[in-house]
Coordinates of C-alpha atoms and ligand atoms in Angstrom, one line a residue:
Chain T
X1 CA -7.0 24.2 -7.6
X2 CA -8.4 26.5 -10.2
X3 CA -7.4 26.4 -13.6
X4 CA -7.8 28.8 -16.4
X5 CA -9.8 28.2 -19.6
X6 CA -10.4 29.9 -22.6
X7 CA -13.4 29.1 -25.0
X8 CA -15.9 31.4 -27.2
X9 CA -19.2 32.1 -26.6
X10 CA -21.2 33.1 -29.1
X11 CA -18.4 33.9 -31.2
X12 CA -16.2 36.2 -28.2
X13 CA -13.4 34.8 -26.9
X14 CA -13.5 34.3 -22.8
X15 CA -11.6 33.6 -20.2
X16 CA -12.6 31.5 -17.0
X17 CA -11.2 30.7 -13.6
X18 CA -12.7 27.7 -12.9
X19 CA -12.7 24.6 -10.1
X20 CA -12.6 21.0 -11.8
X21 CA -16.3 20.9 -10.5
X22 CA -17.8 23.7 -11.7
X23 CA -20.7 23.0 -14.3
X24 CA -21.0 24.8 -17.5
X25 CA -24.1 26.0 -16.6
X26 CA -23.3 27.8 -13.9
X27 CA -19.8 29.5 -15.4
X28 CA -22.5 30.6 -18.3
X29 CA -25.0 32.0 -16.0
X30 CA -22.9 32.9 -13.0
X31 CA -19.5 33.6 -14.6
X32 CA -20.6 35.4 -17.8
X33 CA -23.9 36.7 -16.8
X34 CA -26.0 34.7 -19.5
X35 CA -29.1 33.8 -18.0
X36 CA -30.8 32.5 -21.4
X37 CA -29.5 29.2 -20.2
X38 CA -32.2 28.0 -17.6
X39 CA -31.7 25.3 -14.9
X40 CA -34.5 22.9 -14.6
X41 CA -33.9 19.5 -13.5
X42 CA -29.7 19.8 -13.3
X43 CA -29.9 16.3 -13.8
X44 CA -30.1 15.3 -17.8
X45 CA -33.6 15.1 -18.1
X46 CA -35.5 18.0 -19.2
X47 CA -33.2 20.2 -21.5
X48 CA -33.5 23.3 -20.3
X49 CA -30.3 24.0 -20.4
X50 CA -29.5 23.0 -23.5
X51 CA -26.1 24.8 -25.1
X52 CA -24.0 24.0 -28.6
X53 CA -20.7 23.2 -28.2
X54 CA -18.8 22.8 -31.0
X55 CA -22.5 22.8 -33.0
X56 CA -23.8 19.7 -31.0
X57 CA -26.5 20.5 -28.9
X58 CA -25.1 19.1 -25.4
X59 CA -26.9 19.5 -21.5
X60 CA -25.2 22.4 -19.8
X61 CA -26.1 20.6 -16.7
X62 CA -23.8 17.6 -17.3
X63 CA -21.0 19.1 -18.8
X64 CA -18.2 20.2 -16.8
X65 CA -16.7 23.9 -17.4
X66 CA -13.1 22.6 -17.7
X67 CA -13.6 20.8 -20.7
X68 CA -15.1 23.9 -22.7
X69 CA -11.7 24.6 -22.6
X70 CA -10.5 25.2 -26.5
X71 CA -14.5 25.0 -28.0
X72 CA -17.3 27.0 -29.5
X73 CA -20.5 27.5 -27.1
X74 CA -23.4 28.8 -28.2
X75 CA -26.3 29.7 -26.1
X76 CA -29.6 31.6 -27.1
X77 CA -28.1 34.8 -26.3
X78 CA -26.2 34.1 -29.5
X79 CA -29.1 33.3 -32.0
X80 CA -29.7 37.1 -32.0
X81 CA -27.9 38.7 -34.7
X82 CA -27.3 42.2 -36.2
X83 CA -27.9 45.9 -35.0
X84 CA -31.2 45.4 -35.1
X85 CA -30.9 41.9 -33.3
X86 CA -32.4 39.9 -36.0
X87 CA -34.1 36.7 -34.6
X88 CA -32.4 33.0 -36.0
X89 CA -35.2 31.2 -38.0
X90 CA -35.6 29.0 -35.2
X91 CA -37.1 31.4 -32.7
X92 CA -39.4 33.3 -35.8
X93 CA -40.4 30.0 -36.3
X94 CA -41.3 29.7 -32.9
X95 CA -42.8 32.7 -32.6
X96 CA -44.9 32.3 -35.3
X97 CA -46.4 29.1 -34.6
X98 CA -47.1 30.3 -31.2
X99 CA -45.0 27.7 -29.6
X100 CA -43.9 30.0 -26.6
X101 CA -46.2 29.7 -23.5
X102 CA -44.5 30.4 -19.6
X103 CA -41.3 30.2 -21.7
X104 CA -38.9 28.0 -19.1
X105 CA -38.3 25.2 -22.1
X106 CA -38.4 27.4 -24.8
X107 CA -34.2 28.6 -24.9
X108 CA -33.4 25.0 -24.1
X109 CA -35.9 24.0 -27.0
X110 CA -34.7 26.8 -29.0
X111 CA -30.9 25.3 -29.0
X112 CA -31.8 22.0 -29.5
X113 CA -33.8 22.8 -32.3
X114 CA -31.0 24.9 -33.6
X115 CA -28.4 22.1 -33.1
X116 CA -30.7 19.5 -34.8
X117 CA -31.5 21.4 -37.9
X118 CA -28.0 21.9 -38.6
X119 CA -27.0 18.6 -38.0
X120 CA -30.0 17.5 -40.9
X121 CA -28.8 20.0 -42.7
X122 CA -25.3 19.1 -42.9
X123 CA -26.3 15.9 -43.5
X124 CA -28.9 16.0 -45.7
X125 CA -31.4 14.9 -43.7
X126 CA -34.8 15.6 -44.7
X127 CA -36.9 14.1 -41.2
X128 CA -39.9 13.2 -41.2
X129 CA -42.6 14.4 -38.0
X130 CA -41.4 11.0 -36.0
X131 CA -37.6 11.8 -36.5
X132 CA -38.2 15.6 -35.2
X133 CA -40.1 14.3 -32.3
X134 CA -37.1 12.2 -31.5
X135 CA -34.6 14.5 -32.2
X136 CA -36.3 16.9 -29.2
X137 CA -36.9 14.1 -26.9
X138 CA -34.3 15.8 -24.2
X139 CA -36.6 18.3 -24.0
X140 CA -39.7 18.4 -21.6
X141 CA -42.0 21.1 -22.3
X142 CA -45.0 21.2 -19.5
X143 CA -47.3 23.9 -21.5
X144 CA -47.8 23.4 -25.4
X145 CA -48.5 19.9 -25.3
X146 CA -45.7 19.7 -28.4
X147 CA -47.5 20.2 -31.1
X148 CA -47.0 23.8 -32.1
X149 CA -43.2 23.2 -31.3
X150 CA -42.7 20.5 -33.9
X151 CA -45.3 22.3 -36.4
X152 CA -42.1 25.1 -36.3
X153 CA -39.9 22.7 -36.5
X154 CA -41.6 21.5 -39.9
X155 CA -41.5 24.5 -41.4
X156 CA -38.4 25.1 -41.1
X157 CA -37.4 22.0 -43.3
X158 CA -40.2 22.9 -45.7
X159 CA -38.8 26.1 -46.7
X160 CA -35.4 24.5 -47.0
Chain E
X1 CA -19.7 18.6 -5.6
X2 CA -15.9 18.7 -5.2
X3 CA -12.9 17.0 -7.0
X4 CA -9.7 17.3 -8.1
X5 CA -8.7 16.2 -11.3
X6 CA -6.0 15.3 -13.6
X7 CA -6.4 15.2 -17.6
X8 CA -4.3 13.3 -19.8
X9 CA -3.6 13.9 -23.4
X10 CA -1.7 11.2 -24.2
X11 CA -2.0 7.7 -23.3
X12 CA 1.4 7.8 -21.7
X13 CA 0.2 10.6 -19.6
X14 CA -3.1 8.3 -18.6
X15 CA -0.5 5.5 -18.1
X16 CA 1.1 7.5 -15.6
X17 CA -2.0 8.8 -13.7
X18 CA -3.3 5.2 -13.2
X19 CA 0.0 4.4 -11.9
X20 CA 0.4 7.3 -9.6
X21 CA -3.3 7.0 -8.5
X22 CA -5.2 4.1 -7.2
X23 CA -7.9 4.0 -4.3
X24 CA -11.1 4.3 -4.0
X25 CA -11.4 7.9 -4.6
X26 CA -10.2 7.7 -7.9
X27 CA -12.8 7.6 -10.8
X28 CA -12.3 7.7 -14.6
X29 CA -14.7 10.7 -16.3
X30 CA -15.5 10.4 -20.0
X31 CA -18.4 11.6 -20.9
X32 CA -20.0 12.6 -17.4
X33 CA -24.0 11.7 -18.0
X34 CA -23.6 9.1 -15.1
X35 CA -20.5 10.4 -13.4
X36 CA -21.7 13.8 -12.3
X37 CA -24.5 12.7 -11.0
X38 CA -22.5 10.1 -9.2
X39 CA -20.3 12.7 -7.6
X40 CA -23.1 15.1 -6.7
X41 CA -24.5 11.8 -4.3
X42 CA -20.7 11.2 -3.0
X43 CA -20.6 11.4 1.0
X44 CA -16.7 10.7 1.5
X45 CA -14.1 11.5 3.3
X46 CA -11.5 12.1 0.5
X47 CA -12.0 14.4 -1.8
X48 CA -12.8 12.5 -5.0
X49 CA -10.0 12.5 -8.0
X50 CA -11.4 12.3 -11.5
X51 CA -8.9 11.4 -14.5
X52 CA -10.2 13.1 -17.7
X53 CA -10.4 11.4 -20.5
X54 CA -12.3 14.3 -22.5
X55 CA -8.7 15.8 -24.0
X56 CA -6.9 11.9 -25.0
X57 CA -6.6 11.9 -28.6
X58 CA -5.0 8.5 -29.5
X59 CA -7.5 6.8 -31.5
X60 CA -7.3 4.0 -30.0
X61 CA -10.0 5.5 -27.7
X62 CA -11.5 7.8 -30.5
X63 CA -12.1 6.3 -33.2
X64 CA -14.0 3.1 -35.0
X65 CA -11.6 0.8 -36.8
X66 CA -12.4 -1.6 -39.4
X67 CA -10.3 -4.4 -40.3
X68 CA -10.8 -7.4 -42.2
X69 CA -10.7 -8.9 -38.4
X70 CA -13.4 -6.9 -37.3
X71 CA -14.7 -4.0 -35.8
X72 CA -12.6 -1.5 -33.4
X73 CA -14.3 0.2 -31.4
X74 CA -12.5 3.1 -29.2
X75 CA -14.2 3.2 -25.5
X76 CA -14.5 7.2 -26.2
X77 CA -16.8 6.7 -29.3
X78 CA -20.1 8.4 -28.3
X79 CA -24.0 7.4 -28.8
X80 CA -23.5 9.8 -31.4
X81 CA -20.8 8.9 -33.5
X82 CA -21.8 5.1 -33.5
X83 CA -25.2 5.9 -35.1
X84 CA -24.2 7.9 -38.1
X85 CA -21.4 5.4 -38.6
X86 CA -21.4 3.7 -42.3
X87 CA -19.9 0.3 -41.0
X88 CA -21.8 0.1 -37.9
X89 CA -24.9 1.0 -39.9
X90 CA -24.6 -2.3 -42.2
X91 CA -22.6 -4.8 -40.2
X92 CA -23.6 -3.8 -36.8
X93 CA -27.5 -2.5 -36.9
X94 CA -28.2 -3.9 -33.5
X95 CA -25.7 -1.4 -32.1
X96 CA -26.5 1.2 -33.8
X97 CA -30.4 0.8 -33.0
X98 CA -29.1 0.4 -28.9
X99 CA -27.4 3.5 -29.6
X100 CA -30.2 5.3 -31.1
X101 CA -32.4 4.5 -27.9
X102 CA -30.1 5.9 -25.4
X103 CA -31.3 9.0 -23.6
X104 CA -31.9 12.0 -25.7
X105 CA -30.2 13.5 -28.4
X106 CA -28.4 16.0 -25.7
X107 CA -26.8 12.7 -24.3
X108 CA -26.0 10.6 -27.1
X109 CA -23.7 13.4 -28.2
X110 CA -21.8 12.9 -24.7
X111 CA -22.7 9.3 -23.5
X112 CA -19.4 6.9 -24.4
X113 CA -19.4 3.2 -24.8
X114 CA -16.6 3.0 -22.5
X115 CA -18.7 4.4 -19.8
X116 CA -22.2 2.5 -20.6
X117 CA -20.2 -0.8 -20.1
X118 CA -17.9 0.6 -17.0
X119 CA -21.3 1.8 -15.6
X120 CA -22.1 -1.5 -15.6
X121 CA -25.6 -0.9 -15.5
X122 CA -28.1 -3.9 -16.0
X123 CA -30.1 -1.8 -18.2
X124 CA -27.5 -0.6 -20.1
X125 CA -28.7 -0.1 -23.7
X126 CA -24.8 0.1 -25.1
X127 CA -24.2 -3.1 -23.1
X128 CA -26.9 -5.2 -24.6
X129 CA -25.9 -4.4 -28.2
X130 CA -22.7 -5.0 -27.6
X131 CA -23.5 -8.5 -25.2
X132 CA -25.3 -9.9 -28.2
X133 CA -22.9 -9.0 -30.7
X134 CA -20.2 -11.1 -28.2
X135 CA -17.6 -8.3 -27.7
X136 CA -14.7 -8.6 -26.4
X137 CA -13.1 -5.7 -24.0
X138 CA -9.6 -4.4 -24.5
X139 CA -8.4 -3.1 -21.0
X140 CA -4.9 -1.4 -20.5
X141 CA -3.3 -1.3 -17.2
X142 CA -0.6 1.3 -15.9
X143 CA 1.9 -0.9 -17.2
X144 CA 0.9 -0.6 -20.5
X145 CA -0.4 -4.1 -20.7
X146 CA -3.1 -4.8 -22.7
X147 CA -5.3 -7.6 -21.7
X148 CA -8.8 -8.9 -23.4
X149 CA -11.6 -10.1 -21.9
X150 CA -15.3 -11.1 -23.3
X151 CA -17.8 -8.1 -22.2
X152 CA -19.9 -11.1 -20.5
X153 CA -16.6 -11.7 -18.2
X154 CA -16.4 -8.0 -17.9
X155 CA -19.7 -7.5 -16.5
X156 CA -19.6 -9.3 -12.9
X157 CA -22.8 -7.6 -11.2
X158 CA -24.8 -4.7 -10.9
X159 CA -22.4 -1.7 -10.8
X160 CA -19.6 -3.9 -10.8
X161 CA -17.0 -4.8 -13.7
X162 CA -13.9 -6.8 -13.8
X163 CA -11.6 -3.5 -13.8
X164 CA -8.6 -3.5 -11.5
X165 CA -7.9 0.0 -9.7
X166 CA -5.0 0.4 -12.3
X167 CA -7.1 -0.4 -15.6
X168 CA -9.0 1.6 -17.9
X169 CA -11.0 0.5 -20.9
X170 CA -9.4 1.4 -24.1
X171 CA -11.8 0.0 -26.7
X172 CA -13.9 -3.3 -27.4
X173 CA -13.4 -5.3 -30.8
X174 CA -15.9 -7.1 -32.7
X175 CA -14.6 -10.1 -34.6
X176 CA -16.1 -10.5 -38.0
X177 CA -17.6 -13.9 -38.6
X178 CA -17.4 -15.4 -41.6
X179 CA -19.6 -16.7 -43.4
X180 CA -20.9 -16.4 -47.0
X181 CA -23.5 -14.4 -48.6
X182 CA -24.5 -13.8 -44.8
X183 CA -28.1 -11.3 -44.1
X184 CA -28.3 -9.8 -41.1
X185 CA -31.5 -9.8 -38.8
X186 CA -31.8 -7.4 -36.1
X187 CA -33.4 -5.3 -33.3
X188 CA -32.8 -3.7 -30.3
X189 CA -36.1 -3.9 -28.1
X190 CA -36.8 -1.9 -25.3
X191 CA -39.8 -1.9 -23.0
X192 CA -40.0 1.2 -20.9
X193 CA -42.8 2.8 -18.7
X194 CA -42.4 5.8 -21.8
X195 CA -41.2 6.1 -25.6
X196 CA -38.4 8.5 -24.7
X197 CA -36.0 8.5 -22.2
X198 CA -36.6 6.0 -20.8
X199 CA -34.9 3.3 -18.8
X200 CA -35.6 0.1 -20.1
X201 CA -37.5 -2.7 -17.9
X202 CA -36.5 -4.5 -19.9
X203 CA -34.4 -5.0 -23.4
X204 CA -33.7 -7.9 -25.9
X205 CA -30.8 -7.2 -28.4
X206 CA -30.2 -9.7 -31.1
X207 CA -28.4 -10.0 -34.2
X208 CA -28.8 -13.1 -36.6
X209 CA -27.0 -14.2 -39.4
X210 CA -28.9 -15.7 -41.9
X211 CA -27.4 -17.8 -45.2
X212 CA -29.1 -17.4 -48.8
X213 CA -31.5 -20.0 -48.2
X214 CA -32.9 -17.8 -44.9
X215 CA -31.4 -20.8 -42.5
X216 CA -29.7 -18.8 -39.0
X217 CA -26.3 -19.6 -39.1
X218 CA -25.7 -17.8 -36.4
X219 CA -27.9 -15.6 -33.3
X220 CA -26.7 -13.8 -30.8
X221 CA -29.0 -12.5 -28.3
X222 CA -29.0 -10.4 -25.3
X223 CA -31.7 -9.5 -22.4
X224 CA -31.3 -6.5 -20.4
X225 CA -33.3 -5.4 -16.7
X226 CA -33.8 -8.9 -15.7
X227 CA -30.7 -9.8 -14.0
X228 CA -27.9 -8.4 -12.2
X229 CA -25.7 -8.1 -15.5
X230 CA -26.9 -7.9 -19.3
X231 CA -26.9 -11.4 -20.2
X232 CA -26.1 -13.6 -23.2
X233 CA -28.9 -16.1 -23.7
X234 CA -26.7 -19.1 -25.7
X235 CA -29.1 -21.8 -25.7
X236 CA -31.6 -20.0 -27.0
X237 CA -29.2 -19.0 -29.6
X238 CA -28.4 -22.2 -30.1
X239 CA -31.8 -23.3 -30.6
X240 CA -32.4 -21.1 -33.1
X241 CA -29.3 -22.2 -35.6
X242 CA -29.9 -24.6 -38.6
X243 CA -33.5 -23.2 -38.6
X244 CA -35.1 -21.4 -41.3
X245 CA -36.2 -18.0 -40.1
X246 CA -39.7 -17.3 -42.2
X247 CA -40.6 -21.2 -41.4
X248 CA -40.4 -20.8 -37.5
X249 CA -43.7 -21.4 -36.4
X250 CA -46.2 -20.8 -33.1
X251 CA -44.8 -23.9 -31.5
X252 CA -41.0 -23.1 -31.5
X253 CA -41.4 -19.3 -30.9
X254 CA -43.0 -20.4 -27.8
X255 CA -39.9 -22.9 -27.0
X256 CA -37.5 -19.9 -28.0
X257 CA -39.3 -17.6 -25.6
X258 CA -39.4 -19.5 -22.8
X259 CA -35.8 -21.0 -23.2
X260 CA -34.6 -16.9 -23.0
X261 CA -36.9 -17.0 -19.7
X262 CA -35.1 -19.5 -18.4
X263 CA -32.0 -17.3 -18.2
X264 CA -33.8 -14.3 -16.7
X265 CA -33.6 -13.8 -12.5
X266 CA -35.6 -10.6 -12.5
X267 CA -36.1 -8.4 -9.5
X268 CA -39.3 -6.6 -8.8
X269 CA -38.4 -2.8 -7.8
X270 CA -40.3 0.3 -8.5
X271 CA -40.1 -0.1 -11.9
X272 CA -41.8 -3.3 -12.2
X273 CA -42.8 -6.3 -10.9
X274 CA -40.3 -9.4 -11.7
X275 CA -43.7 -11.3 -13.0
X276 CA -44.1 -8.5 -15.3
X277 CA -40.5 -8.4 -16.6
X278 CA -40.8 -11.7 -17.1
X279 CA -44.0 -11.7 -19.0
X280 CA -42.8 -8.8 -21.4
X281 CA -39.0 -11.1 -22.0
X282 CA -41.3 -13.5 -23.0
X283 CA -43.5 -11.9 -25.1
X284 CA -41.3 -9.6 -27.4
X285 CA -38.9 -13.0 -27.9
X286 CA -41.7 -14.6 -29.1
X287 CA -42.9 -11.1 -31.4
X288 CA -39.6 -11.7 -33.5
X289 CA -41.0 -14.4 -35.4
X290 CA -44.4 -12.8 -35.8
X291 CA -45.4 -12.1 -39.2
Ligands
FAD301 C1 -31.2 11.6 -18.2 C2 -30.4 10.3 -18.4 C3 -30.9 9.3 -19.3 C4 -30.2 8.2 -19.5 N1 -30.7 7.3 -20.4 C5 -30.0 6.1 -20.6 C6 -30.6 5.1 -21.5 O1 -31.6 5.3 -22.0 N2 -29.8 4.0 -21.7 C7 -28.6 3.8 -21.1 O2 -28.0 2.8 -21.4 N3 -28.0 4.8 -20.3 C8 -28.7 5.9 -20.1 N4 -28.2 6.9 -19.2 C9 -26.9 6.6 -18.6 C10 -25.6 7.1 -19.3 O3 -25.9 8.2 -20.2 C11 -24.9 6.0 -20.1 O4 -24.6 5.0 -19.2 C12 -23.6 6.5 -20.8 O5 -23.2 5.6 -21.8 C13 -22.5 6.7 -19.8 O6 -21.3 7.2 -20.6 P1 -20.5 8.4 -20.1 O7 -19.4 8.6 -21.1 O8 -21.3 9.6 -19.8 O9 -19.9 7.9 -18.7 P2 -19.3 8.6 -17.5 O10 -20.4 9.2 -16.7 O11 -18.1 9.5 -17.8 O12 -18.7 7.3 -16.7 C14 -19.6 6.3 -16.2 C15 -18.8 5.3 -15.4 O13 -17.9 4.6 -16.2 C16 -16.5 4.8 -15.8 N5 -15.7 4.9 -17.0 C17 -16.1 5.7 -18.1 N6 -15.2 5.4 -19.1 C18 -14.3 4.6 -18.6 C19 -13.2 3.9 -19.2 N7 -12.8 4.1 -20.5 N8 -12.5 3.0 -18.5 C20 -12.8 2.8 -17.2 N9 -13.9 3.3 -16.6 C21 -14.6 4.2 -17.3 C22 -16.6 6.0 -14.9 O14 -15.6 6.0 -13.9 C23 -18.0 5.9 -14.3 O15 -18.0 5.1 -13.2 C24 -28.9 8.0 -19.0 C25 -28.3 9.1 -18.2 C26 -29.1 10.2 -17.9 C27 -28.5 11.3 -17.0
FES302 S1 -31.3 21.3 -16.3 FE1 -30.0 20.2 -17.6 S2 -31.3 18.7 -18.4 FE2 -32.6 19.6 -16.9
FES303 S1 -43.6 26.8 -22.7 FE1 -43.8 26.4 -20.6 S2 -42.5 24.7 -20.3 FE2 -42.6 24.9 -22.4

């Protein structure tokens, strides 16, 4: 039986028809047309499909629709901000440390490092280059080897 | 995938759907890192139902609770939540380090104790922690009787706990011991084929209590991977009380190592080999007294 739910992405409020099995990350891409969200593994592992709900950066691929009922998605469609669709700090960070190569992680990595940085933030984290690597551990990337991804991440704390 | 589902808000309501539902199509979903991919696999005949626990607020499932007793904790608490948690920080560590090693960051914002235990998974990094730290599970039935068992009761065999069809796990409580001017010692080991993500091949969880004078008062100790539940090792526990930590030497290390060896029936699988589970147990037992 299909049920209705209402939630917001990226700050508009939606409405869903959706079965008790349906997975978030196919009402996102499917249902709402957002195809930011990319499905790699669909099992956990590789963080592709990395979304916010609520702030925390969850697996899209693991997380069934119904229970976005009532809560806050984000997904990299909804970094972008302004007429002049202003990159988030995240992806300028990205894109200036050259950490963008086929580009398959990089939304997934994108969220996660956006859910991450808030969190420190809001807790007044200041993390070290360990704690960053661990942070993104969700998140396979087969191209950049890492490095230029957690150099952006650094700078994003050092200007804080 | 296909199920139906019903989602409780209240623990009435869950009352109610455990009594108006029992089989084996029935499963409980909480935070669905093991469950979905659990359903995806499901051949049956019956379309699957699925009670919901994401929308039950009573705190009795949410929320840690400390009392001068000990520690609550709700079987809805995530990964997540038990890390950054003051209490669990300083009179817990060996939780909160399990916690820490759990998946990714991604998961530990989903993945609930109630389901790492009800999993029931030998390698169960949740499980450990709390197998070392001697909890004790608090399991409510449809008749709204609440009955306690110790997790090591709980966990009967790979994949198997002692839930009946109409029981859910509601939280699990760790007593506080008491004991004066107590320090705590701890770790939660894990030995995987990577850093991250990883499935462990094995684990050791401890937690010792040591008195001003550094004697262990009190260790309890865990091992993960190397049989078909997470197991408390007691006599090595044992062994270890009345002794001063810093003055534990090459000689009884090696006795301690071996005595948590004794308690390990490893398989060998894909993983690993049971002579190389075997050889780590024994090896990062004995690391705990290196200097
Ligand atoms: C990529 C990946 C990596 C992982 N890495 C690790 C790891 O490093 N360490 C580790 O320990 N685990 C790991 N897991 C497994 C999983 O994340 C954990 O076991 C997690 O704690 C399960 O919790 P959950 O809330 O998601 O459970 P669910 O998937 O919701 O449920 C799991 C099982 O428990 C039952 N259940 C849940 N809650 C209750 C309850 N309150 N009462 C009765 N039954 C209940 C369900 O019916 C189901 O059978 C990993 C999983 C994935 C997908
Ligand atoms: S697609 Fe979700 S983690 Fe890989
Ligand atoms: S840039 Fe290609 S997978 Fe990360």
């Amino acid at each position: 039986m299909k049920k209705t739910i209402k939630f917001s992405i990226n700050g508009t409020k939606v409405q869903q028809e959706v079965l008790p099995a349906y997975l978030l990350i196919d009402v996102i891409r499917d249902g709402l047309g957002l195809r930011g969200t990319k499905p790699g593994c669909l099992e956990g592992e590789c963080g592709a499909c990395t979304v916010l709900i609520d702030g925390l950066a969850v697996n899209s691929c693991l997380y069934l629709a119904v229970n976005a009922d009532g809560k806050e998605v984000t997904t990299i469609e909804g970094l972008i901000s302004g007429p002049d669709f202003s990159l988030d700090p995240v992806q300028q960070a990205m894109v200036d440390f050259g950490a963008v190569q086929c580009g398959f992680c990089t939304s997934g990595m994108v969220m996660s490092i956006k859910g991450f940085y808030d969190e420190c933030v809001s807790a007044q984290i200041q993390p070290n280059r360990e704690q960053i690597k661990k942070g993104l551990e969700g998140n396979l990337c087969r191209c950049t080897g890492y490095k230029k991804i957690i150099d952006a991440v650094e700078s994003l704390f050092e200007e804080a | 995938m296909n199920f139906e589902m019903i989602t409780p808000r209240t623990t009435g309501e869950l009352l109610q759907a455990l009594a108006n539902n029992q089989g084996s199509r029935v499963r409980i979903g909480a935070g669905y890192t093991d469950l979905i991919l659990e359903l995806k696999g499901l051949k049956c005949e019956e379309t699957p139902l699925v009670i919901n626990l994401a929308d039950l607020t009573d705190p009795k499932f949410t929320h840690i609770e400390k009392t001068d007793a000990g520690i609550r904790l709700g079987a809805l608490v995530t990964a997540g939540k038990v890390i950054i948690d003051a209490s669990i920080q300083t009179e817990l560590p060996v939780l909160c380090k399990a916690a820490s090693e759990l998946g990714s960051r991604q998961l530990r914002h989903r993945a609930t104790l109630g389901g790492n235990l009800c999993t029931a998974s030998p390698a169960g990094d949740i499980a450990a922690a709390l197998v070392a730290l001697e909890a004790r599970c608090e399991i409510l039935s449809a008749d709204g009787t609440l009955r306690t068992l110790a997790l090591t009761d709980f966990l009967v065999g790979v994949r198997k706990t002692a839930l009946r069809q109409d029981e859910v796990l509601q939280s699990v409580f760790i007593p506080t011991r008491k004991s004066i001017n107590k320090h705590l010692l701890s770790d939660f080991l894990k030995v995987g084929t990577r850093r991250s993500m990883e499935i462990a091949v094995v684990s050791l969880a401890y937690q010792f209590e040591l008195d001003a004078e550094e004697i262990i008062r009190h260790a309890g100790i865990a091992i993960g991977s190397v049989a078909p539940t997470v197991k408390f090792v007691s006599a090595a526990g044992e062994f270890l009380v009345g002794k001063k930590f810093s003055s534990i030497g090459a000689v009884a290390a090696d006795k301690f190592a071996a005595m948590v060896c004794a308690e390990a029936t490893p398989i060998s699988d894909i993983r690993a080999s049971a002579w190389y589970r075997r050889e780590v147990l024994y090896n990062i037992s004995r690391g705990i007294f290196d200097k």
